[in-house]
JSON list of C-alpha atoms and ligand atoms in Angstrom, two decimals:
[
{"chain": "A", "resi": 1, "resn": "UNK", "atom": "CA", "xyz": [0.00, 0.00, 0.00]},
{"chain": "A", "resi": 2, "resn": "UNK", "atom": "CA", "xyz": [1.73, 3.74, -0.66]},
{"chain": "A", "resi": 3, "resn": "UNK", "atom": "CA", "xyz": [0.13, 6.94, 0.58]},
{"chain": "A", "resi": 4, "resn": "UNK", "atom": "CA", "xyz": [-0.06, 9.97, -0.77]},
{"chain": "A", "resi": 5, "resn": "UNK", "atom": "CA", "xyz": [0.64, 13.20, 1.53]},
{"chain": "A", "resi": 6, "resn": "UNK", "atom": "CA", "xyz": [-3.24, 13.83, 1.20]},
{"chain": "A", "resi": 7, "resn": "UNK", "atom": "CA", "xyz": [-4.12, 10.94, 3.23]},
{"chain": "A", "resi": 8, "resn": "UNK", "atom": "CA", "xyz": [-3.36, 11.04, 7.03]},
{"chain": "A", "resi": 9, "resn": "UNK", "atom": "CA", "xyz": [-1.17, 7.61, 7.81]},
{"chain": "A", "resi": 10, "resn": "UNK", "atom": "CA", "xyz": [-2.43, 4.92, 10.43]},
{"chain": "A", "resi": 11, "resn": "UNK", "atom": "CA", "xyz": [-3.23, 6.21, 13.45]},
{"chain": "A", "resi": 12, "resn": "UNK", "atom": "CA", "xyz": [-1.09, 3.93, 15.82]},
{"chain": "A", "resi": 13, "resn": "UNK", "atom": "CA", "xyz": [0.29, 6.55, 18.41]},
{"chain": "A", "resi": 14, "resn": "UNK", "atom": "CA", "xyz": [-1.91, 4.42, 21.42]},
{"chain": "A", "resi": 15, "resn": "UNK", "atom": "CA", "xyz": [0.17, 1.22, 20.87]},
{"chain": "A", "resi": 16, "resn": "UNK", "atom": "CA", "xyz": [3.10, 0.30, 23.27]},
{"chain": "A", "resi": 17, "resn": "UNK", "atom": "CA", "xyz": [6.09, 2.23, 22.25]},
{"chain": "A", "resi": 18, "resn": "UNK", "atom": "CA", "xyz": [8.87, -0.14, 20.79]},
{"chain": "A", "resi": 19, "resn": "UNK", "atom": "CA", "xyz": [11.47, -0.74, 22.88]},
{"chain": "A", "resi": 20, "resn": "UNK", "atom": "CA", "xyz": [14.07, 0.61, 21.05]},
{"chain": "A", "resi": 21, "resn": "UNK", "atom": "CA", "xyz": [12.12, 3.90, 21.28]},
{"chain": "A", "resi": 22, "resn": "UNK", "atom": "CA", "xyz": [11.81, 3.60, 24.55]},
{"chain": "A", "resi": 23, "resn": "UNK", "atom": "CA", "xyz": [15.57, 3.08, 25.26]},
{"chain": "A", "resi": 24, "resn": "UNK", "atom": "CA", "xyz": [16.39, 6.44, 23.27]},
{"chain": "A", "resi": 25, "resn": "UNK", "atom": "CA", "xyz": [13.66, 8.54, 24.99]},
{"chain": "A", "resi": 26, "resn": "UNK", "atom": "CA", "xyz": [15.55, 7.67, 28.19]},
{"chain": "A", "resi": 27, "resn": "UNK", "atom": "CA", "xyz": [18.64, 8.39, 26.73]},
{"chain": "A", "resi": 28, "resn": "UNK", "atom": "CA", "xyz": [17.71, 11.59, 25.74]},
{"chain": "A", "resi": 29, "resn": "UNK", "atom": "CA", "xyz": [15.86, 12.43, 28.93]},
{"chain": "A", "resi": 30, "resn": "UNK", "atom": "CA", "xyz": [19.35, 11.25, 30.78]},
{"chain": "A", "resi": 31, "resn": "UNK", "atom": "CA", "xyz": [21.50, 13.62, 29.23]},
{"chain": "A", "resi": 32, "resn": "UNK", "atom": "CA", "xyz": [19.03, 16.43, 29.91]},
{"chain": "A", "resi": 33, "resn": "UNK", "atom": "CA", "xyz": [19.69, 15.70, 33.19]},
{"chain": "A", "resi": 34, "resn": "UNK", "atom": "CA", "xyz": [23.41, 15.95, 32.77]},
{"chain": "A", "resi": 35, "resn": "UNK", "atom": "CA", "xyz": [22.90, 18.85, 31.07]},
{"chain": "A", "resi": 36, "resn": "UNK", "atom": "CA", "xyz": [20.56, 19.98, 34.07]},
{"chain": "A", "resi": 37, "resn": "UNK", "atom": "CA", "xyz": [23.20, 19.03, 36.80]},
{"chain": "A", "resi": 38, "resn": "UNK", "atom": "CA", "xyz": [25.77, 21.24, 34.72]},
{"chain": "A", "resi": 39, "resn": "UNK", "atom": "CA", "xyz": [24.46, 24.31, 35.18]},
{"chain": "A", "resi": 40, "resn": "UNK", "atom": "CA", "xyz": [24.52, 24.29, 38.97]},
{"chain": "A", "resi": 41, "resn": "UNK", "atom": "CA", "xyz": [27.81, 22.39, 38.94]},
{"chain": "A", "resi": 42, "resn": "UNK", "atom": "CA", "xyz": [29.45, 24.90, 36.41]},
{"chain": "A", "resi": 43, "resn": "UNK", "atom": "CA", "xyz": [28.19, 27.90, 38.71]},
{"chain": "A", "resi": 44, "resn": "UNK", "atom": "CA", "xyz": [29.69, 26.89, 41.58]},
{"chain": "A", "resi": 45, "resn": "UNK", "atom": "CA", "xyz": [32.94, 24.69, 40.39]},
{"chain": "A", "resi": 46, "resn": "UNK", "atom": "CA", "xyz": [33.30, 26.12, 37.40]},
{"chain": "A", "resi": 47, "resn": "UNK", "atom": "CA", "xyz": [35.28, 29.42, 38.36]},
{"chain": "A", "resi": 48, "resn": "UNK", "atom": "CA", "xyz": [34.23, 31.69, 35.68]},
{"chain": "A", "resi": 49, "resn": "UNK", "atom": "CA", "xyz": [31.59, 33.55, 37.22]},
{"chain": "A", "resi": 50, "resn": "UNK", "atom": "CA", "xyz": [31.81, 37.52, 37.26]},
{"chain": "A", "resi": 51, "resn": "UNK", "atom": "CA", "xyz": [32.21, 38.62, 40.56]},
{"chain": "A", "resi": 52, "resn": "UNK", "atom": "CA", "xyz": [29.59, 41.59, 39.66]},
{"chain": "A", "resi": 53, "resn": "UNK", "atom": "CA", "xyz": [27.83, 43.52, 41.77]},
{"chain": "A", "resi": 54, "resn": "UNK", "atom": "CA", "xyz": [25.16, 45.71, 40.51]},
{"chain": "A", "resi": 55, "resn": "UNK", "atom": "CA", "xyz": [23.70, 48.92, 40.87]},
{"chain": "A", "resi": 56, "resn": "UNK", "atom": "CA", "xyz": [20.63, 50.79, 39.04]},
{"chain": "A", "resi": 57, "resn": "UNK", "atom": "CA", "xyz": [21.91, 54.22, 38.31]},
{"chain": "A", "resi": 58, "resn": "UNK", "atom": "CA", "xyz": [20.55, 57.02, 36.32]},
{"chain": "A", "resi": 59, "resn": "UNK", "atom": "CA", "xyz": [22.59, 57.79, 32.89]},
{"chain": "A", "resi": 60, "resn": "UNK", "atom": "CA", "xyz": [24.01, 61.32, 34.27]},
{"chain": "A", "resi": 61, "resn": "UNK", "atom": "CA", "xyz": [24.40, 60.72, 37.86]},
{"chain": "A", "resi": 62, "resn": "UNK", "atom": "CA", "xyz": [26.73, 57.97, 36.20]},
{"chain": "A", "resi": 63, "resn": "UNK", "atom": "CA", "xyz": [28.68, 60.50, 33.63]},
{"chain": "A", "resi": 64, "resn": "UNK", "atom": "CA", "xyz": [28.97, 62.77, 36.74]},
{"chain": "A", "resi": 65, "resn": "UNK", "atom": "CA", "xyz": [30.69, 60.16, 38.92]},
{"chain": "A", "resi": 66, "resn": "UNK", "atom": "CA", "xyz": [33.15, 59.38, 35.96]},
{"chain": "A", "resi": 67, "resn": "UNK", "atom": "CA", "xyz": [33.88, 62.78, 35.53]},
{"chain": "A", "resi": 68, "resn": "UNK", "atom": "CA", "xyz": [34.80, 63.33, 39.47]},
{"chain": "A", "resi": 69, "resn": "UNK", "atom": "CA", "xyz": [36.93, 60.26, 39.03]},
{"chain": "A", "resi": 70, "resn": "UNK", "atom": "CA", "xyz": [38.88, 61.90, 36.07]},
{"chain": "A", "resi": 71, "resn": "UNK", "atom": "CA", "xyz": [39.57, 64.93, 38.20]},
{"chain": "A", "resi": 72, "resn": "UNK", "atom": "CA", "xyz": [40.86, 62.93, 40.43]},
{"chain": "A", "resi": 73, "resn": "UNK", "atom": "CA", "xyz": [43.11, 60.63, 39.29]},
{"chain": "A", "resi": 74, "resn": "UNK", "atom": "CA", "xyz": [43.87, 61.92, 35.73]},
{"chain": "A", "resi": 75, "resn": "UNK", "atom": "CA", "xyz": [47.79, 61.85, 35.07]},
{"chain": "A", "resi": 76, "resn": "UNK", "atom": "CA", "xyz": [47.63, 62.85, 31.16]},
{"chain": "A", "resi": 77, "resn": "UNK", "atom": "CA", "xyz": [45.66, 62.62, 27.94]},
{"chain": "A", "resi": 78, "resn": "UNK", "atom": "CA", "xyz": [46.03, 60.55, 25.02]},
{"chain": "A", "resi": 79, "resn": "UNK", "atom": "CA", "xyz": [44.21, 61.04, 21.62]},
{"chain": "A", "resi": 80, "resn": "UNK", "atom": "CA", "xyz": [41.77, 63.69, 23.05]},
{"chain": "A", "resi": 81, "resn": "UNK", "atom": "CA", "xyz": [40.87, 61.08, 25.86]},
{"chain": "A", "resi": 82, "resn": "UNK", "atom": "CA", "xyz": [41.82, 61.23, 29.54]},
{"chain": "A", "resi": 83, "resn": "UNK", "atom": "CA", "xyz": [44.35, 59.38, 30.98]},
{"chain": "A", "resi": 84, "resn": "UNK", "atom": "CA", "xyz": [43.60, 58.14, 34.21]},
{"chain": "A", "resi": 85, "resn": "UNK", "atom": "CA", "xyz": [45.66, 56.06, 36.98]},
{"chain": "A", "resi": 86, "resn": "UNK", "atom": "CA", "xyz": [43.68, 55.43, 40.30]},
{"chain": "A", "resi": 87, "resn": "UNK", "atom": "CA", "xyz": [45.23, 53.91, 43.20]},
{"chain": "A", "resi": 88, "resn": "UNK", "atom": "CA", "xyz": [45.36, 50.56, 44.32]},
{"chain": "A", "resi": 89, "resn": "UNK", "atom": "CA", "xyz": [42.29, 48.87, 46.12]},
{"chain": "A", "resi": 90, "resn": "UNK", "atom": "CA", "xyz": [40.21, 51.99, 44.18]},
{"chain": "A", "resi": 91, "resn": "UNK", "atom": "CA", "xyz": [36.62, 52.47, 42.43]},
{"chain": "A", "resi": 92, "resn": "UNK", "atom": "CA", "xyz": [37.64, 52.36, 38.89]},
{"chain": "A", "resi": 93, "resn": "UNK", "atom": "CA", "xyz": [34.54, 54.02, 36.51]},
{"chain": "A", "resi": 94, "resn": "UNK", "atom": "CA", "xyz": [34.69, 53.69, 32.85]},
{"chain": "A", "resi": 95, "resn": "UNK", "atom": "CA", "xyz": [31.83, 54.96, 30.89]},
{"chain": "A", "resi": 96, "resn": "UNK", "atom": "CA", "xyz": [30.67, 53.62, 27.42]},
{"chain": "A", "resi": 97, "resn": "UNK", "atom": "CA", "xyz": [29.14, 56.53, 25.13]},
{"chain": "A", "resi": 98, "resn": "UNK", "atom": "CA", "xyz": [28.56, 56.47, 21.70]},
{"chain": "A", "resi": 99, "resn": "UNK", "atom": "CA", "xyz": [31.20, 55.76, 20.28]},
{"chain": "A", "resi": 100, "resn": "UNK", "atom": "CA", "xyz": [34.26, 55.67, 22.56]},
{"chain": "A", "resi": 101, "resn": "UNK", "atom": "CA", "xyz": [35.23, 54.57, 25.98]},
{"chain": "A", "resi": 102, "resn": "UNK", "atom": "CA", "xyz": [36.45, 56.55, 28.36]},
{"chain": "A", "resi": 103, "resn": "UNK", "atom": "CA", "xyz": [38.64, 57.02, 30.28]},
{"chain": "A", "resi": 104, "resn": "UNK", "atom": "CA", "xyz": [41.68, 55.52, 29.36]},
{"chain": "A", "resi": 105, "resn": "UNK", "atom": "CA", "xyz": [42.97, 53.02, 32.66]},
{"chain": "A", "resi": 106, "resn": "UNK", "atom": "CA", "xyz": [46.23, 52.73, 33.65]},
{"chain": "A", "resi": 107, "resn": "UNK", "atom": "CA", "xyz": [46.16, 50.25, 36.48]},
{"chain": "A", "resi": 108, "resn": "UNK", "atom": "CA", "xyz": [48.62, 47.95, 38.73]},
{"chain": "A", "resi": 109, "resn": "UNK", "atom": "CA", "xyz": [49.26, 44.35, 37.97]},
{"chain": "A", "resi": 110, "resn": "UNK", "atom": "CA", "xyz": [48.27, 42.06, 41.04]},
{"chain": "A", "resi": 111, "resn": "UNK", "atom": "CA", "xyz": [46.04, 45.17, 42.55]},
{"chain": "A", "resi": 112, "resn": "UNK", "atom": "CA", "xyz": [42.71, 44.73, 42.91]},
{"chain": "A", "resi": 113, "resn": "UNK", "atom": "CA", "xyz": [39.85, 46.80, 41.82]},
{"chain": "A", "resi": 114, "resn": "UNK", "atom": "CA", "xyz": [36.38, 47.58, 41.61]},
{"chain": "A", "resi": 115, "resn": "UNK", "atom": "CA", "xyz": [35.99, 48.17, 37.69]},
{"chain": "A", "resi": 116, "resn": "UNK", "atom": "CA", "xyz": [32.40, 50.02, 37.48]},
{"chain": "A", "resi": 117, "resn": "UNK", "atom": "CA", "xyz": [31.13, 49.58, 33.80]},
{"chain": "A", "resi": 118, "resn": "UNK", "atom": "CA", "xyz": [27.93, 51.65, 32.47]},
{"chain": "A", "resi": 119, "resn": "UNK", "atom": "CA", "xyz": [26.31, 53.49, 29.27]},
{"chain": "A", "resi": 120, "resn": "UNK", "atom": "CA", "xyz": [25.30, 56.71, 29.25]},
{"chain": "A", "resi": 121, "resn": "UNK", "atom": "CA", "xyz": [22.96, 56.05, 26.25]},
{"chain": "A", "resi": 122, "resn": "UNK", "atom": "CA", "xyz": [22.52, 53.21, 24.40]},
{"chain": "A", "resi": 123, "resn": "UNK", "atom": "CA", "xyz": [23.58, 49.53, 24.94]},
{"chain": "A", "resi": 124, "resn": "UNK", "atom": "CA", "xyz": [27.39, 48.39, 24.63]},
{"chain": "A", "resi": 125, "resn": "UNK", "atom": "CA", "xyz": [29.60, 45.62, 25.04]},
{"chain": "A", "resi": 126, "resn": "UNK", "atom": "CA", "xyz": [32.75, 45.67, 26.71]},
{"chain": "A", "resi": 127, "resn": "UNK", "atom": "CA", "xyz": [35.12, 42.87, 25.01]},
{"chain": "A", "resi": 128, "resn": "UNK", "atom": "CA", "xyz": [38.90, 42.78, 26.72]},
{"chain": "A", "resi": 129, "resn": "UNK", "atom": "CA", "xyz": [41.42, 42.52, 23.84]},
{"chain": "A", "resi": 130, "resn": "UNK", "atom": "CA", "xyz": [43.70, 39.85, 23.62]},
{"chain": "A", "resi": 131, "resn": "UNK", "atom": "CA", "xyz": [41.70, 38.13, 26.80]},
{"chain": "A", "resi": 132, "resn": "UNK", "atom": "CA", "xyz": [38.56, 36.73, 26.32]},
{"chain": "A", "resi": 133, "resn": "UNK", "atom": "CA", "xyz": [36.19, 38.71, 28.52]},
{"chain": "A", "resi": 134, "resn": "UNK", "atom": "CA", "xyz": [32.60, 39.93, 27.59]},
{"chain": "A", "resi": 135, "resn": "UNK", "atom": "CA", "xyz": [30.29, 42.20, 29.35]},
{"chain": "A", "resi": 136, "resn": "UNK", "atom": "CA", "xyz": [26.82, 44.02, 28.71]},
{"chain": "A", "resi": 137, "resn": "UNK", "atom": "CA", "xyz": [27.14, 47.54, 29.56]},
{"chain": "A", "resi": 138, "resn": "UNK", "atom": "CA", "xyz": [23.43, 48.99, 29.82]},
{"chain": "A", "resi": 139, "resn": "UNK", "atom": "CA", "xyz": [22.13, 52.19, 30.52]},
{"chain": "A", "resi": 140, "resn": "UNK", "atom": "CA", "xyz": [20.83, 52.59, 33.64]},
{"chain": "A", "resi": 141, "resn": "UNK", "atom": "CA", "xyz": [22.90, 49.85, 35.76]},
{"chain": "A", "resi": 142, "resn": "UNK", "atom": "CA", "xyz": [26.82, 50.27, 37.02]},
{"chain": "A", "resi": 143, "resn": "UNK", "atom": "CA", "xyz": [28.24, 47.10, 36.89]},
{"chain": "A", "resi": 144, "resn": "UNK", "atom": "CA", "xyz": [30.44, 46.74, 39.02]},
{"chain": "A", "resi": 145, "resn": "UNK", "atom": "CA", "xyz": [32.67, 44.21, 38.43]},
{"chain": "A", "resi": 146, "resn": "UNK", "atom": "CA", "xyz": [36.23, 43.07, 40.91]},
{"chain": "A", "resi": 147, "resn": "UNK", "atom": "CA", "xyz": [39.25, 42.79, 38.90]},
{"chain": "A", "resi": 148, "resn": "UNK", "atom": "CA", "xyz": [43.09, 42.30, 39.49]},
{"chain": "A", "resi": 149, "resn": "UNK", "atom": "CA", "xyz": [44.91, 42.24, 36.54]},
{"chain": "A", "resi": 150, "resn": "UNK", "atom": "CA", "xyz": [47.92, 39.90, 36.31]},
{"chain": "A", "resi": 151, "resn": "UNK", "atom": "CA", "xyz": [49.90, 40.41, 32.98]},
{"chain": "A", "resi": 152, "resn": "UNK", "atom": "CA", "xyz": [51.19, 43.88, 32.59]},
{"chain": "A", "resi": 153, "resn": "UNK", "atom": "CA", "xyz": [50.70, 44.94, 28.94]},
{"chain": "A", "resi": 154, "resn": "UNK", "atom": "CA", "xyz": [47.98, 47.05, 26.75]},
{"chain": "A", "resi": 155, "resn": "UNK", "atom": "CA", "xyz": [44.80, 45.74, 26.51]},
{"chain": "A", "resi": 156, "resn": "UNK", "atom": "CA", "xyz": [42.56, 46.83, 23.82]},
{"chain": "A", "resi": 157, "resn": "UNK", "atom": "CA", "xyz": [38.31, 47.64, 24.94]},
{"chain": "A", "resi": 158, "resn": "UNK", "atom": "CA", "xyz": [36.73, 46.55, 22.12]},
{"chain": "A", "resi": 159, "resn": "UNK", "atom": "CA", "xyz": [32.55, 47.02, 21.60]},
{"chain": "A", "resi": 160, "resn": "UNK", "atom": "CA", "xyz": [31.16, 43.76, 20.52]},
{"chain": "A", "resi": 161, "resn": "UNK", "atom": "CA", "xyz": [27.30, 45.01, 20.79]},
{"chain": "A", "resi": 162, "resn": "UNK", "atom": "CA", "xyz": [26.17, 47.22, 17.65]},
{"chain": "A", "resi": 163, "resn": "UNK", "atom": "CA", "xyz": [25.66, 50.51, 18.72]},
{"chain": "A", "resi": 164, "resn": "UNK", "atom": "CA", "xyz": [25.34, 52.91, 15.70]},
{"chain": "A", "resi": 165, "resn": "UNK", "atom": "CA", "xyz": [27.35, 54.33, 12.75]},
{"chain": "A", "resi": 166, "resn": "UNK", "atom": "CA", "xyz": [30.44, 54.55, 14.69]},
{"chain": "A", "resi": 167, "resn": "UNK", "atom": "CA", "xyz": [30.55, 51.27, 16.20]},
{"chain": "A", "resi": 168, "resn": "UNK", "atom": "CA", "xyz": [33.55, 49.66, 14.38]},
{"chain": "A", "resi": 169, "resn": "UNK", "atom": "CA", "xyz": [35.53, 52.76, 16.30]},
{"chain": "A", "resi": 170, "resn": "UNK", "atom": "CA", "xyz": [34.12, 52.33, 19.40]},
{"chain": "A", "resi": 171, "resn": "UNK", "atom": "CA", "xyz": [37.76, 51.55, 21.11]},
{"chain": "A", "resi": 172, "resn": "UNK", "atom": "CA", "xyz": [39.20, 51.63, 24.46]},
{"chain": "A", "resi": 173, "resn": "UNK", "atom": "CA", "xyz": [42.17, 51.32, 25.99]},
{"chain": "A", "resi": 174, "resn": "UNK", "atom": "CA", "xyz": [43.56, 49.70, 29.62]},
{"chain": "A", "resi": 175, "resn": "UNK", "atom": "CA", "xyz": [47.43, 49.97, 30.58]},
{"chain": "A", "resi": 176, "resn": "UNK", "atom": "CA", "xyz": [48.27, 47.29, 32.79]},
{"chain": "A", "resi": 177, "resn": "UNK", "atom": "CA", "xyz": [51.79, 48.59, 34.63]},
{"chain": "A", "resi": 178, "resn": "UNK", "atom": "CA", "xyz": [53.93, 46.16, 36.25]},
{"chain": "A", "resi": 179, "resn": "UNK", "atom": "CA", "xyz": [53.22, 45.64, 39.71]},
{"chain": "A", "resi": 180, "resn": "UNK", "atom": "CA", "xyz": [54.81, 48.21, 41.95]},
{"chain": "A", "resi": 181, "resn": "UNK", "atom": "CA", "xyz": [57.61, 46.32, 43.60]},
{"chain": "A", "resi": 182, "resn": "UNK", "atom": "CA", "xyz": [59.21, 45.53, 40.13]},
{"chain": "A", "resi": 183, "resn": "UNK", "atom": "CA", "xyz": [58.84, 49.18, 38.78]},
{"chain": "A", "resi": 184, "resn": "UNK", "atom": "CA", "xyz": [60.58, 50.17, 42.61]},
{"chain": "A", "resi": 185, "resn": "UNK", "atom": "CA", "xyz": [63.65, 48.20, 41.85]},
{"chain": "A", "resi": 186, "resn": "UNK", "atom": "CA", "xyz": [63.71, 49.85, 38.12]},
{"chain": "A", "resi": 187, "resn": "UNK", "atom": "CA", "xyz": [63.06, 46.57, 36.68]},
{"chain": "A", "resi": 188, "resn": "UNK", "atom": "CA", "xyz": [60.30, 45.15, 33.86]},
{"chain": "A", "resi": 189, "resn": "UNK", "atom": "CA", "xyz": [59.38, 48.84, 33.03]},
{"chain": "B", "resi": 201, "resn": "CUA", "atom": "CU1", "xyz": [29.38, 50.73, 21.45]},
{"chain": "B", "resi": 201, "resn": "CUA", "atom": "CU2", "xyz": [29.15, 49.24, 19.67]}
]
């Protein structure tokens, strides 16, 4: 007997499902359950987990607080942009704007910091060039995230979330200095 796509096929769905079947339905439903078990597993064994804390803010109360933290640590400028190097253990605030980042960070390697991330219009995304780290920055929140960079180097802020006409130009810019001791003894500069 062939069927054509116009006629409905057997209706057998009430028989006993074949065993086979059977054995791949729990299968499946196992691994789900792996899959399941990950997600609490990866959250707390899996060390990747932002150590974020989070704030609502409004947009200019935000700009204000970035620009009082310019004031106050800002050591020089560098293509039009701010340079800024705030002490260990210190609130760092860097503001996303269409289309640049600002200001530029140098910080300490093996000092910790609370690295405050927010927009002041539209969505961003703060990618860390060469590492691979990716966070929202959104409007409205201050992200505040607790860092201690380890490699001293320049690390490129790219943003990864499409923001406009100027997106593709949308870079940043952290300094990581050697730690403190090393630059003390003249070394590793
Ligand atoms: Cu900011 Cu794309």
């Amino acid at each position: 007997m062939y069927r054509t796509g116009i006629d409905a096929p057997e209706r057998v769905w009430w028989r006993p499902v074949h065993g086979a079947e059977k054995v791949w339905v729990a299968i499946a439903f196992a691994w789900c359950m792996v899959l399941f078990a990950m997600m609490p597993l990866w959250h707390l064994r899996g060390g990747q987990n932002p150590s974020g804390i989070r704030y609502r803010v409004e947009p200019l109360a935000y700009a204000k607080r970035v620009t009082e933290f310019i004031d106050q640590y800002k050591v020089g400028e560098e293509s039009n942009l701010p340079v800024v190097e705030p002490p260990p253990g210190s609130h760092v605030y860097l503001q996303a704007s269409m289309w640049r980042w600002i200001p530029v960070l140098r910080l300490q390697a093996g000092a910790e910091y609370v690295l405050h991330l927010s927009s002041t219009d539209v969505n961003h995304g703060f990618s860390l060039q060469p590492m691979n780290v990716n966070f929202q920055v959104v409007p409205g929140y201050d992200y505040g995230l607790r860092v201690q960079p380890t490699e001293p180097g320049e690390y490129l802020i790219m943003c990864n979330e499409f923001c406009g006409i100027g997106h593709h130009m949308m870079v940043g810019k952290v300094v990581v200095l050697p730690p403190a001791g090393l630059a003390a003894l003249g070394g590793a500069q």
